[in-house]
């Protein structure tokens, strides 16, 4: 029984060391040095091919090295193979920090102050109390609930939406597509933390923006595929939306002539909201392998029918 790693060399070094300490009886192999393919029971990778999977006849678990699995073509993964996304403290901490920063930037109108600085204008603006600002999070999984918990002490009015809903302390919850208009109509700042599926692709679009209150701002830290980029530009240029913080794009890196680079109402960052920490992710993965060997449910196990 062996483990196969297919990701960055730097992460591989850290993970190999963790396996040597915490799971010394399991051989750690790094792609393309598969060794005896029949021994491979666990594979960790960002992407896989049909040929790779076909060459691992006894594979039992495929671990994504990222928080999502939309980069994987799940139709290529044999049905008997369990797919697991990464859930680890480093990812959560980074997302909480970024979402908090982005929310406060929009709440305190930092895009306006940035433009005023460029223009050499001393232009104070009235301060709206946090209790009068409604912040909504789309996606109530591990990351979404952690972000809501972090925002609660600031005093924002908090709302949450997902397909299946949930129960989050101090948060008004909306569930299902029928509840989406009511949710959006009460969001002054909208944070997208949804998984990318066929149902959520393009959900940040003209139709959704029109439902938001005039002057609302958006934060996309989900996937670039959630956003219809031209619809965002149109909503900003018309004044219906006041600003956006964007960390993910449909095509990355952004082309030199991408309009988001120079738009005065957009703060663009290069997909840095959250990153897997090599050390803590190795420990989480090893813990999941132990859970699998003990016949227990895996943390982050993907429901193939939902795509996340």
Coordinates of C-alpha atoms in Angstrom, one line a residue:
X1 CA 0.0 0.0 0.0
X2 CA 1.6 3.3 -1.2
X3 CA 0.9 7.0 -1.6
X4 CA 1.6 8.9 -4.9
X5 CA 2.2 12.6 -4.9
X6 CA 1.8 14.8 -8.0
X7 CA 2.3 18.4 -7.2
X8 CA 5.0 21.0 -6.6
X9 CA 8.5 19.8 -5.7
X10 CA 8.7 22.1 -2.7
X11 CA 5.5 20.7 -1.3
X12 CA 6.6 17.2 -2.0
X13 CA 9.7 17.7 0.1
X14 CA 7.6 18.8 3.1
X15 CA 5.0 16.1 2.6
X16 CA 7.6 13.4 2.3
X17 CA 9.1 14.5 5.6
X18 CA 5.7 14.4 7.3
X19 CA 5.1 10.9 6.0
X20 CA 8.5 9.8 7.3
X21 CA 7.5 11.1 10.7
X22 CA 3.8 10.3 11.0
X23 CA 3.2 7.5 8.6
X24 CA 6.6 5.7 8.2
X25 CA 5.1 2.4 7.1
X26 CA 3.5 3.9 3.9
X27 CA 5.9 4.3 0.9
X28 CA 5.8 7.9 -0.4
X29 CA 6.3 8.1 -4.1
X30 CA 6.6 11.2 -6.3
X31 CA 5.2 11.3 -9.8
X32 CA 6.5 10.1 -12.3
X33 CA 8.3 7.6 -10.1
X34 CA 5.3 5.4 -9.6
X35 CA 7.1 2.2 -8.8
X36 CA 4.7 -0.7 -8.7
X37 CA 1.5 0.9 -9.8
X38 CA -0.6 -1.9 -8.2
X39 CA 0.6 -0.7 -4.8
X40 CA -0.8 2.8 -5.1
X41 CA -3.9 3.2 -3.0
X42 CA -3.8 7.0 -2.4
X43 CA -3.1 9.8 -4.9
X44 CA -2.7 13.6 -4.2
X45 CA -2.7 15.9 -7.2
X46 CA -4.0 19.2 -8.6
X47 CA -5.1 17.7 -11.9
X48 CA -5.1 14.1 -13.3
X49 CA -5.6 12.5 -16.7
X50 CA -7.6 9.5 -17.7
X51 CA -4.3 7.7 -18.6
X52 CA -2.9 8.3 -15.1
X53 CA -5.9 7.0 -13.4
X54 CA -6.1 4.0 -15.7
X55 CA -2.6 3.1 -14.7
X56 CA -3.5 2.9 -11.0
X57 CA -5.8 -0.1 -10.9
X58 CA -6.1 -0.3 -7.1
X59 CA -6.5 3.4 -6.4
X60 CA -9.0 4.1 -3.6
X61 CA -8.7 7.8 -2.8
X62 CA -7.9 10.8 -4.9
X63 CA -7.0 13.9 -2.8
X64 CA -7.2 17.3 -4.4
X65 CA -4.3 19.5 -3.2
X66 CA -6.6 22.6 -3.3
X67 CA -9.8 23.6 -1.6
X68 CA -11.9 22.9 -4.7
X69 CA -12.3 20.1 -7.2
X70 CA -13.6 22.0 -10.2
X71 CA -10.2 21.7 -11.8
X72 CA -10.7 17.9 -11.9
X73 CA -12.8 16.2 -14.5
X74 CA -14.8 13.9 -12.2
X75 CA -16.2 12.0 -15.1
X76 CA -12.7 10.6 -15.6
X77 CA -12.4 9.3 -12.1
X78 CA -13.5 5.7 -11.6
X79 CA -16.7 5.5 -9.5
X80 CA -15.1 3.4 -6.9
X81 CA -12.5 6.1 -6.1
X82 CA -13.3 8.5 -3.3
X83 CA -12.5 12.1 -4.1
X84 CA -11.5 14.4 -1.3
X85 CA -10.9 18.2 -1.4
X86 CA -8.4 19.9 0.9
X87 CA -9.7 21.3 4.2
X88 CA -6.9 22.6 6.3
X89 CA -6.2 25.5 8.7
X90 CA -3.9 27.4 6.4
X91 CA -6.6 27.6 3.7
X92 CA -9.2 28.7 6.2
X93 CA -6.9 31.3 7.9
X94 CA -5.9 32.9 4.6
X95 CA -9.5 33.1 3.3
X96 CA -10.7 34.6 6.5
X97 CA -8.0 37.2 6.5
X98 CA -8.6 38.1 2.8
X99 CA -12.4 38.2 3.1
X100 CA -12.2 40.4 6.2
X101 CA -9.7 42.8 4.5
X102 CA -11.9 43.0 1.4
X103 CA -15.1 43.6 3.3
X104 CA -13.5 46.3 5.4
X105 CA -12.0 47.9 2.2
X106 CA -15.4 48.2 0.6
X107 CA -17.1 49.2 3.9
X108 CA -14.6 52.0 4.6
X109 CA -14.7 53.0 0.9
X110 CA -10.9 52.5 0.3
X111 CA -11.4 52.5 -3.5
X112 CA -12.6 56.1 -3.2
X113 CA -9.7 57.1 -1.0
X114 CA -7.2 55.4 -3.3
X115 CA -8.5 57.5 -6.2
X116 CA -8.4 60.6 -4.0
X117 CA -4.8 59.9 -3.2
X118 CA -4.0 59.5 -6.9
X119 CA -5.7 62.8 -7.6
X120 CA -4.1 64.5 -4.6
X121 CA -7.5 65.3 -3.1
X122 CA -8.1 65.4 0.6
X123 CA -11.6 64.1 0.6
X124 CA -13.0 62.7 3.9
X125 CA -16.3 60.7 3.5
X126 CA -19.0 60.1 6.1
X127 CA -18.5 56.9 8.1
X128 CA -21.4 54.4 7.9
X129 CA -21.6 52.3 11.1
X130 CA -21.0 48.6 10.5
X131 CA -24.4 47.9 12.0
X132 CA -26.0 49.6 9.0
X133 CA -24.0 47.6 6.4
X134 CA -25.5 44.2 5.3
X135 CA -22.9 41.6 4.3
X136 CA -23.9 38.5 2.5
X137 CA -21.9 35.3 1.9
X138 CA -22.7 32.9 -0.9
X139 CA -21.6 29.5 0.1
X140 CA -22.0 28.1 3.6
X141 CA -19.3 25.4 3.6
X142 CA -16.3 25.4 5.9
X143 CA -14.8 28.6 4.4
X144 CA -18.1 30.5 4.2
X145 CA -19.0 29.8 7.8
X146 CA -15.5 30.7 9.0
X147 CA -15.7 34.1 7.2
X148 CA -19.1 34.8 8.7
X149 CA -17.8 34.0 12.2
X150 CA -14.8 36.4 11.6
X151 CA -17.1 39.2 10.4
X152 CA -19.5 38.9 13.3
X153 CA -17.5 41.0 15.9
X154 CA -17.5 44.0 13.6
X155 CA -21.3 44.4 14.0
X156 CA -22.3 43.9 10.3
X157 CA -25.8 42.6 9.6
X158 CA -24.9 39.1 8.2
X159 CA -26.7 37.0 5.7
X160 CA -25.9 33.7 4.1
X161 CA -27.1 31.7 1.1
X162 CA -26.4 28.3 -0.3
X163 CA -28.4 25.6 -2.2
X164 CA -29.1 23.6 1.0
X165 CA -28.9 26.3 3.6
X166 CA -27.5 25.8 7.1
X167 CA -27.5 27.1 10.6
X168 CA -24.9 29.8 11.5
X169 CA -25.1 31.8 14.7
X170 CA -26.1 35.4 14.2
X171 CA -26.7 34.9 10.5
X172 CA -29.9 35.1 8.5
X173 CA -29.9 32.1 6.3
X174 CA -31.5 31.7 2.8
X175 CA -31.6 28.4 1.0
X176 CA -32.3 27.4 -2.6
X177 CA -32.7 29.2 -5.9
X178 CA -36.1 30.5 -4.9
X179 CA -34.6 32.4 -2.0
X180 CA -31.7 33.9 -4.0
X181 CA -33.5 37.2 -5.0
X182 CA -34.5 37.9 -1.4
X183 CA -31.0 37.2 -0.2
X184 CA -29.4 39.5 -2.9
X185 CA -31.8 42.3 -2.3
X186 CA -30.5 42.7 1.2
X187 CA -26.7 42.6 0.5
X188 CA -24.7 45.8 0.5
X189 CA -21.5 43.7 0.2
X190 CA -21.7 40.3 -1.5
X191 CA -19.0 37.7 -1.0
X192 CA -18.9 34.7 -3.3
X193 CA -17.4 31.6 -1.7
X194 CA -19.4 29.0 -3.7
X195 CA -18.0 25.9 -5.2
X196 CA -17.9 26.1 -9.0
X197 CA -20.5 23.7 -10.5
X198 CA -22.8 23.8 -13.5
X199 CA -25.4 25.5 -11.3
X200 CA -23.1 28.2 -10.0
X201 CA -21.1 29.0 -13.2
X202 CA -21.9 32.6 -14.1
X203 CA -24.0 33.3 -11.0
X204 CA -22.4 36.7 -10.6
X205 CA -24.1 38.2 -13.6
X206 CA -26.3 41.1 -14.7
X207 CA -29.4 39.4 -13.3
X208 CA -27.8 39.0 -9.9
X209 CA -26.3 42.5 -9.9
X210 CA -29.6 44.0 -10.7
X211 CA -31.1 42.4 -7.6
X212 CA -28.4 44.0 -5.4
X213 CA -29.1 47.4 -3.8
X214 CA -27.8 50.4 -5.6
X215 CA -24.2 51.1 -4.5
X216 CA -23.5 47.5 -3.5
X217 CA -20.0 46.0 -3.7
X218 CA -18.9 42.5 -4.6
X219 CA -16.0 40.3 -3.5
X220 CA -15.2 37.2 -5.6
X221 CA -12.9 34.7 -3.9
X222 CA -14.6 31.6 -5.3
X223 CA -13.6 30.9 -8.9
X224 CA -13.3 33.0 -12.0
X225 CA -16.1 31.0 -13.6
X226 CA -18.6 32.4 -11.1
X227 CA -18.3 35.9 -12.7
X228 CA -19.5 37.2 -16.0
X229 CA -16.8 39.8 -16.3
X230 CA -18.4 42.2 -18.8
X231 CA -21.6 42.2 -16.7
X232 CA -19.5 43.4 -13.7
X233 CA -17.9 46.2 -15.9
X234 CA -21.3 47.3 -17.1
X235 CA -22.7 47.4 -13.5
X236 CA -19.7 49.4 -12.2
X237 CA -19.7 51.8 -15.2
X238 CA -23.5 52.5 -14.7
X239 CA -23.0 53.2 -11.0
X240 CA -25.3 50.5 -9.9
X241 CA -22.3 48.7 -8.2
X242 CA -19.8 50.9 -6.3
X243 CA -16.8 48.6 -6.3
X244 CA -15.4 45.1 -6.5
X245 CA -12.5 43.1 -5.0
X246 CA -11.6 40.3 -7.4
X247 CA -9.1 37.6 -6.7
X248 CA -10.0 35.0 -9.4
X249 CA -10.5 35.3 -13.1
X250 CA -11.8 33.1 -15.9
X251 CA -8.3 33.1 -17.5
X252 CA -5.2 33.4 -15.2
X253 CA -2.9 35.2 -15.3
X254 CA -4.8 38.2 -16.6
X255 CA -3.7 39.4 -20.0
X256 CA -1.9 42.8 -20.1
X257 CA -4.9 44.4 -21.7
X258 CA -7.5 43.0 -19.4
X259 CA -9.9 45.8 -18.3
X260 CA -9.8 44.9 -14.7
X261 CA -6.1 46.1 -14.4
X262 CA -7.0 49.7 -14.9
X263 CA -10.6 50.0 -13.7
X264 CA -10.8 52.5 -10.9
X265 CA -13.6 50.6 -9.1
X266 CA -11.9 47.2 -9.1
X267 CA -9.2 46.0 -6.7
X268 CA -7.6 43.0 -8.5
X269 CA -5.3 40.5 -6.8
X270 CA -3.5 37.5 -8.4
X271 CA -5.4 34.5 -6.8
X272 CA -3.8 34.9 -3.5
X273 CA -6.8 35.0 -1.1
X274 CA -5.9 31.6 0.3
X275 CA -3.1 29.1 -0.3
X276 CA -2.5 25.6 1.0
X277 CA 0.1 25.5 3.7
X278 CA 2.5 22.6 3.1
X279 CA 3.0 21.7 6.7
X280 CA -0.6 21.7 8.0
X281 CA -2.0 20.2 4.8
X282 CA 0.3 17.2 5.1
X283 CA -0.9 16.6 8.6
X284 CA -4.6 16.9 7.5
X285 CA -4.0 14.5 4.6
X286 CA -2.2 11.9 6.8
X287 CA -5.1 12.2 9.3
X288 CA -7.5 11.5 6.5
X289 CA -5.6 8.4 5.4
X290 CA -5.7 7.1 8.9
X291 CA -9.5 7.7 9.0
X292 CA -9.9 5.9 5.7
X293 CA -8.0 2.9 7.0
X294 CA -10.2 2.9 10.1
X295 CA -13.3 2.9 8.0
X296 CA -14.3 6.4 9.1
X297 CA -15.8 9.3 7.0
X298 CA -13.2 11.5 5.4
X299 CA -12.9 15.2 6.0
X300 CA -13.7 17.0 2.8
X301 CA -15.2 14.0 0.9
X302 CA -16.8 15.2 -2.3
X303 CA -20.4 14.4 -3.2
X304 CA -20.1 13.5 -6.9
X305 CA -23.8 14.3 -7.5
X306 CA -23.2 17.9 -6.4
X307 CA -19.7 18.3 -7.7
X308 CA -18.3 19.5 -4.4

